Short mmCIF file of C-alpha atoms in Angstrom, two decimals:
data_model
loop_
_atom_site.label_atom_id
_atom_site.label_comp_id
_atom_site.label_asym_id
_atom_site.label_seq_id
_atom_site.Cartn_x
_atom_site.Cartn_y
_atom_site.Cartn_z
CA UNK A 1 -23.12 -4.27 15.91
CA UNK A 2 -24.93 -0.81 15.30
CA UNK A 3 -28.12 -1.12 13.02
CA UNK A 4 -30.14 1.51 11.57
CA UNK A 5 -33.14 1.56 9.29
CA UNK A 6 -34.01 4.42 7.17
CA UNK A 7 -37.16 5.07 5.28
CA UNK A 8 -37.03 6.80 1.75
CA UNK A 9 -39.75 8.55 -0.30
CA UNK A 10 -40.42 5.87 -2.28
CA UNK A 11 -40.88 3.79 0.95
CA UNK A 12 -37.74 0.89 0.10
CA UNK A 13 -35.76 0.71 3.42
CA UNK A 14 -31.93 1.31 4.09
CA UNK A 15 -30.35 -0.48 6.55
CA UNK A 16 -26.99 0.02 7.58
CA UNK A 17 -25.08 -2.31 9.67
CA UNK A 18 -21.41 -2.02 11.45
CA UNK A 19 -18.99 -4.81 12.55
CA UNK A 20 -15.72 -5.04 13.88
CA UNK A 21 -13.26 -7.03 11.84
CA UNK A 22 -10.33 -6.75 13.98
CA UNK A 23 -9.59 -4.72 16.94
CA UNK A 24 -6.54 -1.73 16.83
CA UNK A 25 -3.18 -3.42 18.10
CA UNK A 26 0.08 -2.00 19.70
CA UNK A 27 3.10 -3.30 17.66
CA UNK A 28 6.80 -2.14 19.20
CA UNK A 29 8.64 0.03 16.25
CA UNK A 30 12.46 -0.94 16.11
CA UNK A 31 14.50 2.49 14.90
CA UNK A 32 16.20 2.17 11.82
CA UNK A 33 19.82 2.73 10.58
CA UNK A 34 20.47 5.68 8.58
CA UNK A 35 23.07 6.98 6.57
CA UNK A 36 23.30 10.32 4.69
CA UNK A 37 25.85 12.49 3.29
CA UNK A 38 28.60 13.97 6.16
CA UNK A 39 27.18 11.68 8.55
CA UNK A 40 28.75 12.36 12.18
CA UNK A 41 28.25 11.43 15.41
CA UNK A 42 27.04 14.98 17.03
CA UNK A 43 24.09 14.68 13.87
CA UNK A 44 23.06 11.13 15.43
CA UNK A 45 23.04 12.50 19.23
CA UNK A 46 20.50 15.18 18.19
CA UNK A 47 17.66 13.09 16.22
CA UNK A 48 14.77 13.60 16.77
CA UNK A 49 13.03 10.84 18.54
CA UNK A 50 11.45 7.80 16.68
CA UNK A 51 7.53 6.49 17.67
CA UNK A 52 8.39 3.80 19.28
CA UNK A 53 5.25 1.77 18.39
CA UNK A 54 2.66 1.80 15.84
CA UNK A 55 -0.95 2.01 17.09
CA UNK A 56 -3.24 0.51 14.18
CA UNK A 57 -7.40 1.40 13.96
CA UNK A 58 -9.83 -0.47 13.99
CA UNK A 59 -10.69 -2.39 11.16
CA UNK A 60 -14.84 -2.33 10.17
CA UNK A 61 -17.09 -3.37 7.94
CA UNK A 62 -20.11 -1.48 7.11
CA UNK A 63 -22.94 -3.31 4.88
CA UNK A 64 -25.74 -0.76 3.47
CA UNK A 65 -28.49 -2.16 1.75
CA UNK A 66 -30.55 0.26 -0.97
CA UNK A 67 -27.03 2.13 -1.55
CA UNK A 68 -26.24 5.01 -3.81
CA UNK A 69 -22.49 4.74 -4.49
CA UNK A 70 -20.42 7.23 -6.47
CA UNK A 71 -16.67 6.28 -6.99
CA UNK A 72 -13.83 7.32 -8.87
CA UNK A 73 -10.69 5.60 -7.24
CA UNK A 74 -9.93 8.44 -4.20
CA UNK A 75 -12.79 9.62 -4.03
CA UNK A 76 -16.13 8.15 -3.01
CA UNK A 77 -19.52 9.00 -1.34
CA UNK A 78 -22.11 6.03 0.03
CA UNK A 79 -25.94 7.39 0.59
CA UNK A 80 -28.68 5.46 1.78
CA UNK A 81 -31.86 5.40 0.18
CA UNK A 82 -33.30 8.63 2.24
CA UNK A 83 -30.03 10.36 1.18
CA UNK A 84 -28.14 9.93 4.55
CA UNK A 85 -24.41 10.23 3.83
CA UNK A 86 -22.79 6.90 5.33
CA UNK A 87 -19.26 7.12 4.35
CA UNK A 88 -17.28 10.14 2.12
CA UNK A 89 -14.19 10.25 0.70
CA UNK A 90 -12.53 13.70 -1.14
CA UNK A 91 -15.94 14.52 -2.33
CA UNK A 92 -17.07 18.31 -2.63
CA UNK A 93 -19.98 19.65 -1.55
CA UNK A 94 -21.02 20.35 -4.89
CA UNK A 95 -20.34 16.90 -6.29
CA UNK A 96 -22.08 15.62 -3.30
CA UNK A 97 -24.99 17.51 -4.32
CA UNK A 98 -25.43 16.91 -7.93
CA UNK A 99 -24.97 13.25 -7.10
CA UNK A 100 -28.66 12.76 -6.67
CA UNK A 101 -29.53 13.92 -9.81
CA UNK A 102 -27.53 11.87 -11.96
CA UNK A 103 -28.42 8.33 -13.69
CA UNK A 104 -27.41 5.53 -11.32
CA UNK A 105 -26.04 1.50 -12.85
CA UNK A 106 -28.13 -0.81 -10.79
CA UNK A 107 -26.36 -3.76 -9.05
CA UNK A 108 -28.39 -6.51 -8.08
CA UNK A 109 -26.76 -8.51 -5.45
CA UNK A 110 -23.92 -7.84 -2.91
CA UNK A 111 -21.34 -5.41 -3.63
CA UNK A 112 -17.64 -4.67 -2.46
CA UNK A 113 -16.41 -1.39 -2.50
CA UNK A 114 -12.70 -2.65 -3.40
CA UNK A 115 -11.39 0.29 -5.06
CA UNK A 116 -11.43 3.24 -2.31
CA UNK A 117 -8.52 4.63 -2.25
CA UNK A 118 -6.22 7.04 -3.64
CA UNK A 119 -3.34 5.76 -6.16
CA UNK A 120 -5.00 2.36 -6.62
CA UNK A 121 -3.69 1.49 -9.87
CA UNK A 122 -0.20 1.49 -7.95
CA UNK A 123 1.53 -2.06 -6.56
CA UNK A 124 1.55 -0.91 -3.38
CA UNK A 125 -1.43 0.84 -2.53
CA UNK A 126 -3.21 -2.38 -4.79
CA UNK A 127 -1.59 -4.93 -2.50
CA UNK A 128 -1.60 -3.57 0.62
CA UNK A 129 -4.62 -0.94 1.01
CA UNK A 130 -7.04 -2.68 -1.57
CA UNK A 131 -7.01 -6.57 -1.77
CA UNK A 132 -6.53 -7.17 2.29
CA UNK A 133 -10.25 -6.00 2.29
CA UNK A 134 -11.02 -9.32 0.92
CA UNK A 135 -8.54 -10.92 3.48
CA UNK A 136 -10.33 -9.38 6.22
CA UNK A 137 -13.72 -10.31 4.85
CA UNK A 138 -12.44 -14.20 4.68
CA UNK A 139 -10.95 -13.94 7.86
CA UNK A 140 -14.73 -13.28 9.32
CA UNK A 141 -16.22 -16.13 7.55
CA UNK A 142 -17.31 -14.47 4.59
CA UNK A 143 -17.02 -16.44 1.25
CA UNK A 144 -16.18 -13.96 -1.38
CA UNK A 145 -17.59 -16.08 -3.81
CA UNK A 146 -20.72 -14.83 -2.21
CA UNK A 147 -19.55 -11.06 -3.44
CA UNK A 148 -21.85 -10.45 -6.93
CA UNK A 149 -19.47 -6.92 -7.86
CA UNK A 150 -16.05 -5.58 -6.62
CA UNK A 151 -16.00 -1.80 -6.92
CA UNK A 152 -12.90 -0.39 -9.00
CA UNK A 153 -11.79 2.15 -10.53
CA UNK A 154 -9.98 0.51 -13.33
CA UNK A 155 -8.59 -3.17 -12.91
CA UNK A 156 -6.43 -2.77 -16.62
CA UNK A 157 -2.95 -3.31 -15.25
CA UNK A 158 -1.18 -7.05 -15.52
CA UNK A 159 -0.69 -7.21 -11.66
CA UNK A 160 -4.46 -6.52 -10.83
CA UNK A 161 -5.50 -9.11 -13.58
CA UNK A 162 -3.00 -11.76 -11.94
CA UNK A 163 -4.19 -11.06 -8.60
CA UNK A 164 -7.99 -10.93 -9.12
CA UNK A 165 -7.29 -14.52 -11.23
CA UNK A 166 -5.32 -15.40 -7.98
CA UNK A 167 -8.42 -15.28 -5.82
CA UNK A 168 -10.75 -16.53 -8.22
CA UNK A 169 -12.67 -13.53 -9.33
CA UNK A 170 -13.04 -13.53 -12.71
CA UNK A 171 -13.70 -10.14 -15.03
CA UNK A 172 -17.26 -10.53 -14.90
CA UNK A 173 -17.95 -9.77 -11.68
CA UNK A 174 -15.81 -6.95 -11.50
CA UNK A 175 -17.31 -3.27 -11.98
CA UNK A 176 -15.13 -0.89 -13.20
CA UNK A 177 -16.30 2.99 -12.58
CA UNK A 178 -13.85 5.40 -13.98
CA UNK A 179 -16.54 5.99 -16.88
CA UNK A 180 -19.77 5.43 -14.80
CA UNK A 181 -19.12 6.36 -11.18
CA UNK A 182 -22.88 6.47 -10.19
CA UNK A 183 -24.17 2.83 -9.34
CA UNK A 184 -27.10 1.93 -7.15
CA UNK A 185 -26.79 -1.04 -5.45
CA UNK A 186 -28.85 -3.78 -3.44
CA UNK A 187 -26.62 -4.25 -1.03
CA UNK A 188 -22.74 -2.67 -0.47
CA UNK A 189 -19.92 -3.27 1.93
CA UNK A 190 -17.18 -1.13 2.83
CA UNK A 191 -14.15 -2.20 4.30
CA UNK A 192 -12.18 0.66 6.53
CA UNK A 193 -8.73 0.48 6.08
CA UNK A 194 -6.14 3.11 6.61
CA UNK A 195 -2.72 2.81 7.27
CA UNK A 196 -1.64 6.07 7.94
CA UNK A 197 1.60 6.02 5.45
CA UNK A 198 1.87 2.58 6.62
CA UNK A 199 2.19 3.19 10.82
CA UNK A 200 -1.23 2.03 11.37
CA UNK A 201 -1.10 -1.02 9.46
CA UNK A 202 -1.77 -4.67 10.94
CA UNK A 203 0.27 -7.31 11.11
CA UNK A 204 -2.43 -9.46 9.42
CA UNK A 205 -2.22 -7.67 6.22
CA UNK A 206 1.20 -8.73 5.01
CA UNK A 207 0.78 -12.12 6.29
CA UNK A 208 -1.84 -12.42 4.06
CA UNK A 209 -0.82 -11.06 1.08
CA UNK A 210 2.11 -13.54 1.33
CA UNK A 211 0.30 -16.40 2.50
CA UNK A 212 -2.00 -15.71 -0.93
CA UNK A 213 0.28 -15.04 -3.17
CA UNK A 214 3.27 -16.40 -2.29
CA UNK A 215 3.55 -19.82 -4.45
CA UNK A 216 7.25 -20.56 -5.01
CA UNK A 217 8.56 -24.09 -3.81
CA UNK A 218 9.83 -23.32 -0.16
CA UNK A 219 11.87 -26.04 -0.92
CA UNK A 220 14.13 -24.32 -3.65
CA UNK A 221 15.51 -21.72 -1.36
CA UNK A 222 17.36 -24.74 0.57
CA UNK A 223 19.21 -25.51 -2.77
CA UNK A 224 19.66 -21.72 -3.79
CA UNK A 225 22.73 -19.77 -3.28
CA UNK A 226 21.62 -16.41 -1.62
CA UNK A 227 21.34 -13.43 -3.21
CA UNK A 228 21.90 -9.61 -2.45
CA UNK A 229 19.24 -7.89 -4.37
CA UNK A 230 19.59 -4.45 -6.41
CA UNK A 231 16.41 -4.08 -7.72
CA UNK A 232 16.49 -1.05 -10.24
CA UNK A 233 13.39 1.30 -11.48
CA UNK A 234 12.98 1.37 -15.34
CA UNK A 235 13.91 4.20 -17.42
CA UNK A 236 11.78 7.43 -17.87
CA UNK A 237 9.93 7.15 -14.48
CA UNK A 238 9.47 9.82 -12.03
CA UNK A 239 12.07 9.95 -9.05
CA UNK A 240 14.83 8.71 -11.16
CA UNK A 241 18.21 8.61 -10.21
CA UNK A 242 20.50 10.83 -11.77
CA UNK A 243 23.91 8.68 -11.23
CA UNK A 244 22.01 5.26 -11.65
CA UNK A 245 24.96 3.94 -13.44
CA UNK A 246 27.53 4.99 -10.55
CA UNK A 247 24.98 3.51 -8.32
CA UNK A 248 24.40 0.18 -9.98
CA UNK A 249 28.23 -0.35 -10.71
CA UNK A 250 28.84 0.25 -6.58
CA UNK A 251 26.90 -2.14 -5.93
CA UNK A 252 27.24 -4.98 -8.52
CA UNK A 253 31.17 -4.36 -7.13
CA UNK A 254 29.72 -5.47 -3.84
CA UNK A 255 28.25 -8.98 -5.52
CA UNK A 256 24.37 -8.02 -6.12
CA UNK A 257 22.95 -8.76 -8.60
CA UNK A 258 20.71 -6.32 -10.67
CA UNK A 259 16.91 -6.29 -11.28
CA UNK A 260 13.98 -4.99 -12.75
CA UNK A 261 10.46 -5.80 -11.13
CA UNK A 262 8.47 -4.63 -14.35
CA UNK A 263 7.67 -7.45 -16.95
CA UNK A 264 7.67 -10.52 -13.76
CA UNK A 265 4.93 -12.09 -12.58
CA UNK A 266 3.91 -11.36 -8.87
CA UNK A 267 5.42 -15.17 -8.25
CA UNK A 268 8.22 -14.16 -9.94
CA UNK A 269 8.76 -11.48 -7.91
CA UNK A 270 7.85 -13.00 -4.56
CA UNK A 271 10.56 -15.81 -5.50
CA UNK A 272 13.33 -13.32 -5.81
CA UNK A 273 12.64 -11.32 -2.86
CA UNK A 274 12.07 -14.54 -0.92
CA UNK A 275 15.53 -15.88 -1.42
CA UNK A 276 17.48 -12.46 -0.87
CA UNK A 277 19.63 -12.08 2.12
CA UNK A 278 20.16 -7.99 1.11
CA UNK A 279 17.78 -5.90 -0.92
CA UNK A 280 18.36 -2.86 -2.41
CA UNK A 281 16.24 -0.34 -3.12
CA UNK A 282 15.15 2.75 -4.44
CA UNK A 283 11.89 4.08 -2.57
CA UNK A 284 8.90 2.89 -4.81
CA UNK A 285 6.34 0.38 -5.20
CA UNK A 286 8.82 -2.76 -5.86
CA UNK A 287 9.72 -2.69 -1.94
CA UNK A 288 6.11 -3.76 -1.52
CA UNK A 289 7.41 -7.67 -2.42
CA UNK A 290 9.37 -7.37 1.39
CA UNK A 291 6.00 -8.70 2.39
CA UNK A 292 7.53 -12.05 0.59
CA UNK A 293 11.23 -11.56 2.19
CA UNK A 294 12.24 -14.25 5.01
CA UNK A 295 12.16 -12.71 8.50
CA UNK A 296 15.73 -10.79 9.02
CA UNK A 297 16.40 -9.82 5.71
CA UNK A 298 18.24 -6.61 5.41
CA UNK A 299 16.47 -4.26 3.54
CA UNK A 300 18.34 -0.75 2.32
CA UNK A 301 15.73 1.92 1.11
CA UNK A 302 17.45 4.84 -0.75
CA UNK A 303 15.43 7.96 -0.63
CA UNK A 304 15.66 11.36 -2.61
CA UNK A 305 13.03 14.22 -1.33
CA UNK A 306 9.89 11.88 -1.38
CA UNK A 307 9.84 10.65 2.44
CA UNK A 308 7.66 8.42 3.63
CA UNK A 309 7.33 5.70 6.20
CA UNK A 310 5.69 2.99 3.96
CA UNK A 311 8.28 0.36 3.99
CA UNK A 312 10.45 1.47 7.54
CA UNK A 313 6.96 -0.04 8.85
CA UNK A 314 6.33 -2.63 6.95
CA UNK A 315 9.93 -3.93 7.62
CA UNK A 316 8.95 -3.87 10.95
CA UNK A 317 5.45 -5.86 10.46
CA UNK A 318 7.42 -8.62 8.60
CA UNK A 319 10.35 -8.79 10.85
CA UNK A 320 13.47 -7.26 8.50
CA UNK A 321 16.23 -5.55 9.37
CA UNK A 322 15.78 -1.57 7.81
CA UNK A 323 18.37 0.84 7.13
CA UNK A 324 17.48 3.54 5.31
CA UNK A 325 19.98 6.46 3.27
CA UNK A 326 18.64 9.87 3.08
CA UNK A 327 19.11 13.12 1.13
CA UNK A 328 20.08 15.25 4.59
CA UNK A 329 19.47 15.22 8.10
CA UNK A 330 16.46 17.06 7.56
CA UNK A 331 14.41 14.01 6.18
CA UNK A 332 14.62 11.84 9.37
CA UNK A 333 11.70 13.16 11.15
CA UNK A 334 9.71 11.92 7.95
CA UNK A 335 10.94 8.83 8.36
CA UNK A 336 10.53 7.42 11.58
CA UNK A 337 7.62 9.82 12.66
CA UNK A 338 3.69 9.35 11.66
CA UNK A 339 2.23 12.36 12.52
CA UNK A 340 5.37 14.21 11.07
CA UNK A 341 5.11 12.32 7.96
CA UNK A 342 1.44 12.95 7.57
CA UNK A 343 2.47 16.49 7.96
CA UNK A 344 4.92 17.10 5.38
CA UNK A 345 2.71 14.91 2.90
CA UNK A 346 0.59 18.60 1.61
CA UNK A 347 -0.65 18.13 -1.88
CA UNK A 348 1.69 20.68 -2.29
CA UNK A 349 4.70 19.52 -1.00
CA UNK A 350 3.49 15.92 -2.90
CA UNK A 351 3.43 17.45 -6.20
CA UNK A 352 7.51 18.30 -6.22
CA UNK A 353 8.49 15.63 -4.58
CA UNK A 354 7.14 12.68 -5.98
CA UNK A 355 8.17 13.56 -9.32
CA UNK A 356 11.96 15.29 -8.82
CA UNK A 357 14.75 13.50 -10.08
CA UNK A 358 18.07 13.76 -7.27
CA UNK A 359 21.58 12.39 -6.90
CA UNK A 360 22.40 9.27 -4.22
CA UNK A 361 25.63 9.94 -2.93
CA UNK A 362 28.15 6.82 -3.31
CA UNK A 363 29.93 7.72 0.21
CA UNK A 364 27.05 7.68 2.21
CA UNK A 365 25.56 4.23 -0.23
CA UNK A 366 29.30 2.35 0.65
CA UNK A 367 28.94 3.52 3.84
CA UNK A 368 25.76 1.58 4.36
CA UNK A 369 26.76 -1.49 2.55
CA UNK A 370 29.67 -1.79 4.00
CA UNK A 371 27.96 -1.56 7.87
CA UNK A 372 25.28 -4.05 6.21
CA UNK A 373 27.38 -6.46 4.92
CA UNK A 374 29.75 -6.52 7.86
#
């Protein structure tokens, strides 16, 4: 543990403490099948190679007593009482000095800075970057009914509502900042967790999330026929699919069954996903529910020009069997390689991708169901 104490002009004390939550863990990476359009063998000889593990970080909790906080979702800035910059997120050196000079909410109490991270109004980076914070805390004995205020930026959407309910954290102790960012606080913890587009990420955080909110009957699924799982992404969002109707009809001709996630419960979901022997998938936040899917479920991720390793590695956290059809040749690096897949992720390169519609050929998808389902 690493303790400091700070004095400030107005003589109140900041101390600022450190502990380890969980140690950083080697876990083996299993390659995954890919398919893409004029797939040959000489293509497949000249990958590039795969990691072939996933190193994860430390995971540490950092408790600051007399705390300025400013947050607005991706970006945040901690300062102890004699203005010593603790922990800083996307924050400009301008912002970070006008900070002082604004008027600060006062928290009495403890506080959890929940909401630290970028896209946190999204299933996945809610699930799995935000809410295992409180896993980790209650893994180290810490009763979060002990917690006065969790830190968002909004908590508006009916997933985060369901979730926070889940846990038992009801509305009023939850401090939303996207109108008042500056907050002064007793007492605030910070949780570190990055997963590094999901190839840092520990093993404990899906178990969790599906140990908490996984209630279906375990039961049922020995009286339930299984199921191969297309689950579809509503109309008018970004990244859609251009042939979605050539796509769905494929596959409905290959027995799944079609679904939307949007409008179901996160039980609802978890129950679906929980009985499927195949899922289907268009790269988005639905494939976050694979955290619910029984160990050696095939999973088939169908990507246009927004890579990213998110759910190659969480397939391989929760056991699952990953194939993966891409756009071109090209994108494979992306896939199966952190540091390549941090590097292609510019803001950049972010702002056309994660937005343009594309085509999924049918070859290449038959292809893969067909090697799938064999």
């Amino acid at each position: 543990m690493r303790v400091s104490t700070l004095k400030s002009s107005t003589e109140k004390l900041s101390v600022v403490s450190e502990v380890c939550l969980c140690e950083s863990v080697c876990y083996p990476l299993v390659a995954p099948s890919v398919y893409w359009p004029g797939l040959d063998s000489l293509q497949v000889q000249s990958l590039p190679k795969p990691d072939s593990d996933m190193v994860t970080k430390p995971v540490t909790l950092t408790t600051v007593t007399n705390a300025s906080v400013y947050l607005t979702g991706g970006r945040h800035a901690v300062h102890t009482s004699d203005g010593s910059l603790i922990s800083v997120n996307r924050v400009s050196s301008k912002r970070l000095a006008d900070i002082p000079w604004r008027a600060h909410t006062h928290l009495s109490g403890t506080s959890l800075l929940l909401g630290n991270s970028a896209g946190a109004a999204c299933y996945y980076h809610w699930m799995l970057d935000l809410l295992p914070k409180i896993g980790f805390i209650q893994q180290a004995g810490i009763d979060i009914n002990s917690i006065d205020h969790f830190l968002v930026r909004e908590a508006v959407t009916p997933f985060q509502i369901e979730t926070l309910e889940k846990l038992g954290i009801d509305r009023s102790r939850i401090v939303q900042t996207a109108k008042q960012p500056y907050l002064s606080c007793d007492e605030v913890m910070l949780v570190s967790l990055d997963h590094h587009v999901n190839m840092t990420m520990h093993r404990f955080v899906p178990e969790w999330v599906n140990a908490t909110f996984n209630e279906h009957d375990e039961s049922a699924d020995k009286i339930s026929s299984p199921k191969r799982l297309y689950v579809k992404r509503p109309a008018g969002v970004r990244r859609a699919i251009d042939n979605a109707d050539e796509v769905e009809n494929l596959l409905v001709g290959f027995g799944f069954e079609s679904v939307l996630m949007e409008g179901l419960s996160i039980d609802e979901q978890a129950h679906l996903f929980s009985q499927a022997d195949v899922i289907v998938a268009q790269h988005g936040g639905a494939l976050t529910n694979t955290v619910f899917a029984r160990p050696d479920t095939k999973v088939v991720e169908i990507f246009g020009p927004h890579v990213y390793p998110f759910y190659y590695g969480l397939a391989n956290l929760c056991g699952l069997e990953y194939h993966a059809i891409l756009q071109n040749v090209d994108d494979y690096a992306s896939l199966v390689q952190k540091d390549t897949a941090l590097r292609m992720g510019s803001d950049e390169s972010l702002a056309v991708s994660q937005r343009e519609d594309f085509s999924v050929d049918v070859v290449a998808l038959e292809k893969a169901i067909t090697a799938v389902l064999a």
